[in-house]
Structures are given as structure tokens and as C-alpha cells.
Tab-separated table of C-alpha atoms in Angstrom:
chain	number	residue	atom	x	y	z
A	1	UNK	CA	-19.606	-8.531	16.326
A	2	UNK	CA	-17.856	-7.557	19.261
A	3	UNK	CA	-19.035	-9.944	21.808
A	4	UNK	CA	-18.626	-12.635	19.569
A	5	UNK	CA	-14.709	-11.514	19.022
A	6	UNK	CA	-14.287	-11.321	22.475
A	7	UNK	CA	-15.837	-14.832	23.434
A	8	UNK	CA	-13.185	-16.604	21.662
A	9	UNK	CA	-9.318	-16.762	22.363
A	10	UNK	CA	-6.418	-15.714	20.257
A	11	UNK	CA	-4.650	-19.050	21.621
A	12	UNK	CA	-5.833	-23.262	21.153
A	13	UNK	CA	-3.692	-25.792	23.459
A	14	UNK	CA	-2.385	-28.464	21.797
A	15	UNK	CA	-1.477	-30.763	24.850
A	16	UNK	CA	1.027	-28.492	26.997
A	17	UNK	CA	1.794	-25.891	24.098
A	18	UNK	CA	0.096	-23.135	23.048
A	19	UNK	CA	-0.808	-22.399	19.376
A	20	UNK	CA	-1.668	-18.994	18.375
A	21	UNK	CA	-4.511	-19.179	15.810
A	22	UNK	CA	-4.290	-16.063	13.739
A	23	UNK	CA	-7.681	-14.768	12.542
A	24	UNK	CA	-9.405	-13.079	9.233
A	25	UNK	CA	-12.759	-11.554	8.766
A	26	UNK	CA	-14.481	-13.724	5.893
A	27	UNK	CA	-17.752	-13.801	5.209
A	28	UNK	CA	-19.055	-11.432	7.905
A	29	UNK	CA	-17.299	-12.488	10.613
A	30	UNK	CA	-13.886	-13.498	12.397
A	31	UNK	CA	-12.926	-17.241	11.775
A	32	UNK	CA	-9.704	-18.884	11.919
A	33	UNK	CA	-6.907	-17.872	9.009
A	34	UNK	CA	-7.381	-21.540	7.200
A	35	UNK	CA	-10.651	-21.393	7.395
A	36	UNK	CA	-11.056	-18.263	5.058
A	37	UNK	CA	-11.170	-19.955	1.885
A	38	UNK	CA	-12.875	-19.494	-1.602
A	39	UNK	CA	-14.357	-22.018	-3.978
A	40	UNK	CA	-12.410	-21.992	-7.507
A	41	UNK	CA	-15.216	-21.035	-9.131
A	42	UNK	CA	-15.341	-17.477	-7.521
A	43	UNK	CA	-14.931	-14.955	-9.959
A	44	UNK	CA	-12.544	-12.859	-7.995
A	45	UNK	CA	-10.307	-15.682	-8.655
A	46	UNK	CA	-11.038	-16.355	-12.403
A	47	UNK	CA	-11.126	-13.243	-13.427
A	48	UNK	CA	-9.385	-10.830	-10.890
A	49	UNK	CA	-12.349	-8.641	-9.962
A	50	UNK	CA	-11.288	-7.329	-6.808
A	51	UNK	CA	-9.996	-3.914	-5.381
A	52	UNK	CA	-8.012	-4.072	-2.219
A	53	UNK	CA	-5.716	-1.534	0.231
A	54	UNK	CA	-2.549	-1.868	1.833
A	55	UNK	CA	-2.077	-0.637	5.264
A	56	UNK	CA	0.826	-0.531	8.074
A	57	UNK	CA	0.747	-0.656	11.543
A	58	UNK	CA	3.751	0.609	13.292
A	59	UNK	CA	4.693	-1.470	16.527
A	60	UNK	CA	5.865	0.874	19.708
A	61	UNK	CA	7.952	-1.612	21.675
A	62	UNK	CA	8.084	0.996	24.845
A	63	UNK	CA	4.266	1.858	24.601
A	64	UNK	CA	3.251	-1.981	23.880
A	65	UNK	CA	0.945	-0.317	20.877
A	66	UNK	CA	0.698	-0.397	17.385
A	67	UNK	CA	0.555	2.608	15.493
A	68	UNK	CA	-2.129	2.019	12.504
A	69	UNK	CA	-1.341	4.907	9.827
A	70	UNK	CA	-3.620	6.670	8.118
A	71	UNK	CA	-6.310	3.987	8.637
A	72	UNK	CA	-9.133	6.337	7.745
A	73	UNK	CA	-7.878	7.716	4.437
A	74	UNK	CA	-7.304	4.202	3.178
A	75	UNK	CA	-10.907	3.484	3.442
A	76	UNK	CA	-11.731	6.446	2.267
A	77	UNK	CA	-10.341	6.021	-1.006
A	78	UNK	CA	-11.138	2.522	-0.962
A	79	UNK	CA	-15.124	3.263	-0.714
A	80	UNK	CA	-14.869	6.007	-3.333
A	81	UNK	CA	-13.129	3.500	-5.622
A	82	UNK	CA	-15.413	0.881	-5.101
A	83	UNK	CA	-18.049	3.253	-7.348
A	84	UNK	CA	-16.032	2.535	-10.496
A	85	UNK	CA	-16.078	-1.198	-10.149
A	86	UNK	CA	-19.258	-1.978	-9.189
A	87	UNK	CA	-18.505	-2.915	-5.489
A	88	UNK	CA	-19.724	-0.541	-3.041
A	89	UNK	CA	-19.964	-2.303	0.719
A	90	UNK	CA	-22.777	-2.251	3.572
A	91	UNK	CA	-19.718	-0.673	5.461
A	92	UNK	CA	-18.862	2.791	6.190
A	93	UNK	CA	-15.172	3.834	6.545
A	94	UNK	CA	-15.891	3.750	10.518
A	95	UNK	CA	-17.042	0.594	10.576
A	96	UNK	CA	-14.419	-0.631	8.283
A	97	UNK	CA	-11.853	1.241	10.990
A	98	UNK	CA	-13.744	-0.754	13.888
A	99	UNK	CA	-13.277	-3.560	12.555
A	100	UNK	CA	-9.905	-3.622	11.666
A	101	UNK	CA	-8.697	-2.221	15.086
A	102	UNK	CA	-10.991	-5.468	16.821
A	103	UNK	CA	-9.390	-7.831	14.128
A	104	UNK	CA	-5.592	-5.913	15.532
A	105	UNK	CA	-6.284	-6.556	18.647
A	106	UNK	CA	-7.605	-10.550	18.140
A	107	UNK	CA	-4.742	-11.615	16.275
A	108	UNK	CA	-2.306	-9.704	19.607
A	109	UNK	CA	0.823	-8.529	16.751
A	110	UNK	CA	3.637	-7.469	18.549
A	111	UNK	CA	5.691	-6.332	15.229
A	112	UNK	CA	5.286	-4.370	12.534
A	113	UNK	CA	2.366	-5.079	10.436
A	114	UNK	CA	0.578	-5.178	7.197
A	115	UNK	CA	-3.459	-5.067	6.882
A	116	UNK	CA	-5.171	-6.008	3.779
A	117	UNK	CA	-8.935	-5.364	2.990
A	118	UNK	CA	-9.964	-6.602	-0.158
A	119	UNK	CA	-13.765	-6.115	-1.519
A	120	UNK	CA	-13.665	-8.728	-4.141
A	121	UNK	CA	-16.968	-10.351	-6.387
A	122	UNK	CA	-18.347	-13.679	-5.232
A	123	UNK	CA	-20.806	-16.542	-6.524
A	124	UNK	CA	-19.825	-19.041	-9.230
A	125	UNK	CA	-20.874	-16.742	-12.515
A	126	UNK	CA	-17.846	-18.027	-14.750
A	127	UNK	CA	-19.001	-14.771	-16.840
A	128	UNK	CA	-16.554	-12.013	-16.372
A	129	UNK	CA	-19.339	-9.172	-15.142
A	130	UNK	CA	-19.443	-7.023	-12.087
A	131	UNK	CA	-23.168	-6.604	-12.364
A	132	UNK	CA	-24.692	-9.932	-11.673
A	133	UNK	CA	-22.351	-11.311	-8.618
A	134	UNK	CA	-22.691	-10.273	-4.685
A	135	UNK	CA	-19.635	-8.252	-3.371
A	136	UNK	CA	-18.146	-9.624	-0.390
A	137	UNK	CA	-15.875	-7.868	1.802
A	138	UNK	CA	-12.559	-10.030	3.920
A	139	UNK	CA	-9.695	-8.459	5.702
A	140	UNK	CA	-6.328	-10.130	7.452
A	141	UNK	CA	-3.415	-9.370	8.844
A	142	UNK	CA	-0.014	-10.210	8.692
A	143	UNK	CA	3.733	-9.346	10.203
A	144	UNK	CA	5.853	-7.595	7.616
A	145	UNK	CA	8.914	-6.010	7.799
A	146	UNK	CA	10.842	-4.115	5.219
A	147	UNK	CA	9.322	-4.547	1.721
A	148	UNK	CA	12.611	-2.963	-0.119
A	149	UNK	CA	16.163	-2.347	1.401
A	150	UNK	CA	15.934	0.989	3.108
A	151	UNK	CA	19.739	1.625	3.945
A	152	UNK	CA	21.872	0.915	0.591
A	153	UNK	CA	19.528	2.379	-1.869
A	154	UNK	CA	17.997	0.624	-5.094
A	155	UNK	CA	19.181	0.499	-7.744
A	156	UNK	CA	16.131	0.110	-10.867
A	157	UNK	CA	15.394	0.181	-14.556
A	158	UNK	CA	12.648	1.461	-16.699
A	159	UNK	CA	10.358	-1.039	-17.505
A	160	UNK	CA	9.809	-2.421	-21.067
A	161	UNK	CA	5.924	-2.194	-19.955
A	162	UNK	CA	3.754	0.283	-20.260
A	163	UNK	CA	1.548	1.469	-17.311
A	164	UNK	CA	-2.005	0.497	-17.883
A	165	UNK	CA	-3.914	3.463	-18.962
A	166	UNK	CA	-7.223	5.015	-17.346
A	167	UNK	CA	-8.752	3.990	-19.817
A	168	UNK	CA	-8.063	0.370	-19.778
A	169	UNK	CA	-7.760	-0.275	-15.595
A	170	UNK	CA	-7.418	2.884	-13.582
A	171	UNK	CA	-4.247	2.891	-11.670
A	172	UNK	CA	-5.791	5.407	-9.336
A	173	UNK	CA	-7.496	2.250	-7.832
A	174	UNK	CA	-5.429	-0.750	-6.540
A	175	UNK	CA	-7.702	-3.275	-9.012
A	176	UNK	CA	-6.555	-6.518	-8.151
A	177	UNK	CA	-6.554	-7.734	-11.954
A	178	UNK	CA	-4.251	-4.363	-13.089
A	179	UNK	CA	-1.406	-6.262	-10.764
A	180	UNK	CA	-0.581	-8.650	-13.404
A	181	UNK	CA	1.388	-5.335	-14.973
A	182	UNK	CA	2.939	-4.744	-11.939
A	183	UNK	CA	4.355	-8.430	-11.879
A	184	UNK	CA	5.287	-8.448	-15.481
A	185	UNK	CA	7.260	-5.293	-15.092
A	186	UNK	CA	9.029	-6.111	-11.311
A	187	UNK	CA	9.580	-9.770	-12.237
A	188	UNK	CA	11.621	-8.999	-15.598
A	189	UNK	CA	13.593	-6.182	-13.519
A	190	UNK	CA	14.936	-8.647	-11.464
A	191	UNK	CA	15.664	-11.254	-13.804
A	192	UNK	CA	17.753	-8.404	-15.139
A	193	UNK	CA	19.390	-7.795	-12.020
A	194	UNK	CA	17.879	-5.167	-10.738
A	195	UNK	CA	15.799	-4.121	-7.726
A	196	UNK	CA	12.354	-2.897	-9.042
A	197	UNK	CA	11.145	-0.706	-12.453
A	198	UNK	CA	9.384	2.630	-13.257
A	199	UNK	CA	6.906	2.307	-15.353
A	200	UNK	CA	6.415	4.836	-18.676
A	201	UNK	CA	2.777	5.796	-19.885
A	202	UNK	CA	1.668	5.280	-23.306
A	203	UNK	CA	2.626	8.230	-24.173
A	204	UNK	CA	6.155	7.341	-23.000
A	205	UNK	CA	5.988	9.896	-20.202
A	206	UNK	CA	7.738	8.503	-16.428
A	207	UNK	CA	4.318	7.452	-14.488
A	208	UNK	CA	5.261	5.436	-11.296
A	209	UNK	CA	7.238	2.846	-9.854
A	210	UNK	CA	6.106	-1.211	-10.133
A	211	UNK	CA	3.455	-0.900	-6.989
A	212	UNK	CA	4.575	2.381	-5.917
A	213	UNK	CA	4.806	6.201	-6.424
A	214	UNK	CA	7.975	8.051	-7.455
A	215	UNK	CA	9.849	11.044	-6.531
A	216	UNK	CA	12.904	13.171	-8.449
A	217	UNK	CA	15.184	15.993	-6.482
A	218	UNK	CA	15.814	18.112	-8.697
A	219	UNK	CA	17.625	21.907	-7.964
A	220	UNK	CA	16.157	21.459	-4.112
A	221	UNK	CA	12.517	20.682	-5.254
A	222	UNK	CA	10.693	17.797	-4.800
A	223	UNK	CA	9.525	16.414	-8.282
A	224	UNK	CA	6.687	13.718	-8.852
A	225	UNK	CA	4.461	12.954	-11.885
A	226	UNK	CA	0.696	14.654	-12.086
A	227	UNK	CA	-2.439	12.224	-11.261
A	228	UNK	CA	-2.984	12.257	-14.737
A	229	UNK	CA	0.025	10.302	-15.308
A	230	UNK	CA	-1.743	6.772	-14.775
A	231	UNK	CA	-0.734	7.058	-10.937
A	232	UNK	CA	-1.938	5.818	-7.819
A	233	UNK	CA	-3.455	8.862	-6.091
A	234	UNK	CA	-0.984	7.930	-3.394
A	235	UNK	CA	-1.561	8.017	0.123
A	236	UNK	CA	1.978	8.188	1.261
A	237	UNK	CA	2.641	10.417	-1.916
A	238	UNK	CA	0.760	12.903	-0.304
A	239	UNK	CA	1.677	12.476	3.295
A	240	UNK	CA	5.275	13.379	1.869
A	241	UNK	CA	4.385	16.237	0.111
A	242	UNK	CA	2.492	17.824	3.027
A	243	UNK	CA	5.886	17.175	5.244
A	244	UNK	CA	8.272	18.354	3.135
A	245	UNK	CA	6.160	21.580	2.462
A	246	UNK	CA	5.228	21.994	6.644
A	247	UNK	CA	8.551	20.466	8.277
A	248	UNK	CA	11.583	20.994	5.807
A	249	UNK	CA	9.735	24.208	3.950
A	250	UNK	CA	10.225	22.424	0.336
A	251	UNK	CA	7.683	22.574	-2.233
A	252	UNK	CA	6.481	19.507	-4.832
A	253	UNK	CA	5.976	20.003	-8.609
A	254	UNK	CA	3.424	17.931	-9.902
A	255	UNK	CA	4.095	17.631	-13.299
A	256	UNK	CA	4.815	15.871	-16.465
A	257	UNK	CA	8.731	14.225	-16.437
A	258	UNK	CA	10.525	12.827	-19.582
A	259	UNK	CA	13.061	9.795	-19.469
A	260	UNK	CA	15.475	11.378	-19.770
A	261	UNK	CA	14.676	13.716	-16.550
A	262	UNK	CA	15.268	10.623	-14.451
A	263	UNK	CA	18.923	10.470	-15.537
A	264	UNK	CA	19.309	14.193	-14.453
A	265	UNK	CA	17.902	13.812	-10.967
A	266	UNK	CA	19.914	14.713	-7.946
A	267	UNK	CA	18.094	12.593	-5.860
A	268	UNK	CA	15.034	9.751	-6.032
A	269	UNK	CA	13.056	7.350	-3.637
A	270	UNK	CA	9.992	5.243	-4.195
A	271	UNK	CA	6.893	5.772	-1.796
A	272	UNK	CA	4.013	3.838	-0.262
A	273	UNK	CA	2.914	1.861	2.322
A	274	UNK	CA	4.635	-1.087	1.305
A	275	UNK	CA	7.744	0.992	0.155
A	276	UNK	CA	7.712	3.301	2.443
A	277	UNK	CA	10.259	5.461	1.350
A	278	UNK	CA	13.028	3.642	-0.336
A	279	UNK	CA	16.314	5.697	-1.840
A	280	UNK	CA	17.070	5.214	-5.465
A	281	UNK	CA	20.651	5.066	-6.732
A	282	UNK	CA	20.888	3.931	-9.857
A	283	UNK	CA	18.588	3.848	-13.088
A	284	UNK	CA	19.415	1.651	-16.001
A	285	UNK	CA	22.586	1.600	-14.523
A	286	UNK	CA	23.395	4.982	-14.585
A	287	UNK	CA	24.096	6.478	-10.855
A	288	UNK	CA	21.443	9.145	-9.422
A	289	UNK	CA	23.872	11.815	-8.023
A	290	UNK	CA	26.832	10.432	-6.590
A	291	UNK	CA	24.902	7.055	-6.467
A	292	UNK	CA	24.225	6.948	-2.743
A	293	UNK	CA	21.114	7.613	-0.878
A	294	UNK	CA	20.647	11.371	-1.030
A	295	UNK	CA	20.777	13.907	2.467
A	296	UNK	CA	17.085	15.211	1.635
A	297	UNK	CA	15.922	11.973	0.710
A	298	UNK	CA	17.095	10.228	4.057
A	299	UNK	CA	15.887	13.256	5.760
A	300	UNK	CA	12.536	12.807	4.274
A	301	UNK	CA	12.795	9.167	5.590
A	302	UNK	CA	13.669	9.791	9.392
A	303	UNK	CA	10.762	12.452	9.379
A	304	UNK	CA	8.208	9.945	7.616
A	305	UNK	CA	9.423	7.136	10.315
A	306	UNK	CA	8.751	9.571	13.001
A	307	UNK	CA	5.101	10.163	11.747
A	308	UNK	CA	4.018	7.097	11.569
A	309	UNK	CA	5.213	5.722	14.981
A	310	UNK	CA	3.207	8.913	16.585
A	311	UNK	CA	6.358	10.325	17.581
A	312	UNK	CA	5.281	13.772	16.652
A	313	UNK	CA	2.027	15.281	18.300
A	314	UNK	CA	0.991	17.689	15.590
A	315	UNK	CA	0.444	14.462	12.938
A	316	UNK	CA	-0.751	12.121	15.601
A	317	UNK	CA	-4.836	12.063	14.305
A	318	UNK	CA	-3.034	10.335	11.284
A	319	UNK	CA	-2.115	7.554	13.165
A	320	UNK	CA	-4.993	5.230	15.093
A	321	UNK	CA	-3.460	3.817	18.258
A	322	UNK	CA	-4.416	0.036	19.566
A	323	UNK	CA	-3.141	-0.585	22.369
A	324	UNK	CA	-2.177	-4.444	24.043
């Protein structure tokens, strides 16, 4: 796999101007980005049996790197995922990570970035079954900047939507076909004016935000719903909490939160990779605080930025360097 990435160029010339010709894995191997397609019969497509990860790498302009963050964990959970649905790869996490840093360093990004593996079901079964059809395994890149405004603060609503429960598509696993919820729930918030949504359980208990996990201030403490609350087991979720306990000396209750709780917050953000960590000022229109980005929560922010541009030594094994 290597050799064969190496024998071909990130560049085609097209008379006197060079074209850069971005690349994907597809299929078991690197091929130009057009080239990756799927037939309309796939079942992936039909029926949204997938299960993907979202993953950033952070460009160092002065260092001419990228910072990749958390790489490893993102397999991880990824592979331990894939047992519920059915799709369990021929790759370990390590190859996975190989593979992602030689697809990096093919497609030469000098910018931020986000990665997406996807394991995803393949064949032409138009039965919707994760038992009969071949799991296939494709991964791209792309540049990607800010996925919600980071400086003024959102402001968001809670969703008429209800999470989708464990027991109907685990949210603990980013199942392409749950994401239909998400897009119900973020697309009627901003027909309504507003930024994004939190989504409520069933039980009508606060669970998360549209694609991302959710934080409260409350009295000094961080505050975030349980696992058990139909959450992504978030990896930036817990990157946060282990700061905030080992830099700033602040503990996280992981807990059950009402509604009403969100109205009484002193501070909130969003979290993930997209997300990163976005302030929230406003809830159904009512202003968290004094209705600016919080102190603690832009504190929070600066120290999560520094971690994942390897800017601080004791976190660097979080972050895989690849370097151009």
C-alpha cells in the first residue's frame, strides 16, 4: 500500500498548470476523489447502514505539520462500535492510523482539516439487513474551518425532537441512518432563527446538542448529561473533562439535567470535533448569564486550542504529528 501511494503524484499537468488531484481510499486502495463512487443500488445508500467518525487535523503554519487529534481513540471507538452493527473491518486501529496519516500526507493539506472514515454495507441487496452484505471500509479528507461561530456565542433552542433512544439507534455510535434526527432537529432550528438545538430524551430529560455534546456551568462546576442520556460517548466530551479537572482544578457532574436547568446555567458551550467548543448565549431566547460567552467557558476554549495544536508537551501523545 505504501509503494503504490508513493508511485503516484499528488499533482496532474494540464498543459502549463498544475491540478492538484485530491485522493480517497475506496475500495482498498487510494484513487482519485471522483473516482470513489457507489452504485445506487448500495445499501449504505438506500438504507443508511453505515457508521462513520469525524476527525481534525490541526495545521502548524511555523512547524509546516498537521496536528491529527486523538486519531487513535477515534478508531478505537469506531472498531468497538462496529460490533453492534454488524461491521467489524480486516483493519486494526493501527492500520486504520497508517493509513490515514499516508492518505494526509498524499492529498499535501496545508489548513485545517477534517477526516472522515466511514465503514458502510455494500452489494446490491435492496433488503435492509446487515447480515447478508460485505462491509467495505473508505476514508477522505477535506479542508474545514470553523463548523459554528466561535467568538459571538450561539444562541439555540430546544428541539421539538426527541433524541433517538438506545433502543431504537444508539447515539453512542455515529450510525449514519440516526443523522436524519440530527437534520430534522438543526434544520427546523434555523428556520426558526436560531443557531443549532439540544435535543430532550424521551423521557424529556436534556440529552445533547444536534451532532454534538453539551455542557452547563453551574455554581463553578462543570455540568454535562450521564451516557445514559442517549449521548455520544464523546471524545472531546471527555478530553474536556480531563482538562478542566488536571489544568483549571474543576470537577464535572455527570448527571441527569431538567429543562428547566438549562435556563439556570451560568455558563454553556457545545463540544466535539466538529464543534469544537462553541459558547452558548441564549436558549429559547432566554440569555445564559449575562448572554455573552462565559470567562470559564473561553478559558476552557484557549486551553482545548492549545491541546490540539501540540502546544503543550504533557498532552502531546494525543495528538499524531505528519509532517510536510
Amino acid at each position: 500500500m505504501t509503494n503504490e501511494l508513493k508511485s503516484e503524484t499528488a499533482e496532474q499537468k494540464t498543459g502549463s498548470t498544475a491540478v492538484k488531484v485530491e485522493y480517497a481510499y475506496f475500495q482498498g486502495k487510494l484513487v482519485p476523489f471522483q473516482e470513489a463512487t457507489l452504485d445506487l443500488r448500495n445499501p449504505a445508500f438506500l438504507y443508511g447502514t453505515s457508521l462513520f467518525e469525524g476527525i481534525r487535523g490541526y495545521w502548524v503554519a511555523d512547524k509546516r505539520q498537521l496536528s491529527v487529534f486523538r486519531m487513535k481513540e477515534h478508531y478505537d471507538r469506531l472498531l468497538n462500535n462496529s460490533k453492534l452493527f454488524y461491521m467489524t473491518p480486516d483493519l486494526s486501529t493501527e492500520q486504520l492510523c497508517q493509513l490515514t496519516v499516508e492518505l494526509i500526507e498524499k492529498n499535501q493539506h496545508d489548513s485545517d482539516i477534517y477526516i472522515r472514515p466511514t465503514l458502510y454495507k455494500s452489494g446490491e441487496s435492496i433488503t435492509p439487513s446487515l447480515e447478508y452484505t460485505a462491509t467495505e471500509f473508505c476514508l477522505w479528507t477535506k479542508p474545514m474551518g470553523e463548523y459554528l461561530d466561535l467568538e459571538k456565542g450561539l444562541s439555540v433552542c430546544v428541539s421539538n425532537w426527541r433524541r433517538l433512544p438506545d433502543n431504537s439507534i444508539p447515539a453512542r455510535a455515529k450510525a449514519g441512518g440516526a443523522y436524519m434526527n440530527t437534520a430534522l432537529a438543526v434544520t427546523d432550528a434555523r428556520k426558526m432563527g436560531f443557531d443549532d438545538a439540544i435535543f430532550l430524551t424521551q423521557e424529556g430529560t436534556v440529552s445533547e446538542g444536534s451532532a454534538m455534546n453539551l455542557f452547563l456551568i453551574r455554581n463553578g462546576k462543570l455540568v454535562t448529561p450521564s451516557k445514559t442520556e442517549d449521548i455520544l460517548e464523546g471524545i472531546t466530551r471527555e478530553t474536556i473533562m480531563t482538562l478542566a479537572k488536571q489544568e483549571l482544578g474543576i470537577d464535572t457532574e455527570e448527571r441527569t439535567i431538567d429543562r428547566t436547568e438549562l435556563y439556570h446555567a451560568d455558563e454553556a458551550f457545545f463540544c466535539g470535533t466538529g464543534a469544537q467548543v462553541a459558547a452558548i448565549c441564549k436558549i429559547d431566547n432566554r440569555p445564559v448569564g449575562n448572554g455573552q460567552p462565559g470567562q470559564l467557558t473561553r478559558q476552557i476554549q484557549d486551553l482545548y486550542f492549545d491541546v490540539v495544536k501540540n502546544k503543550l508537551p504533557q498532552y502531546s501523545d494525543w495528538c499524531t504529528v505528519v509532517q510536510f
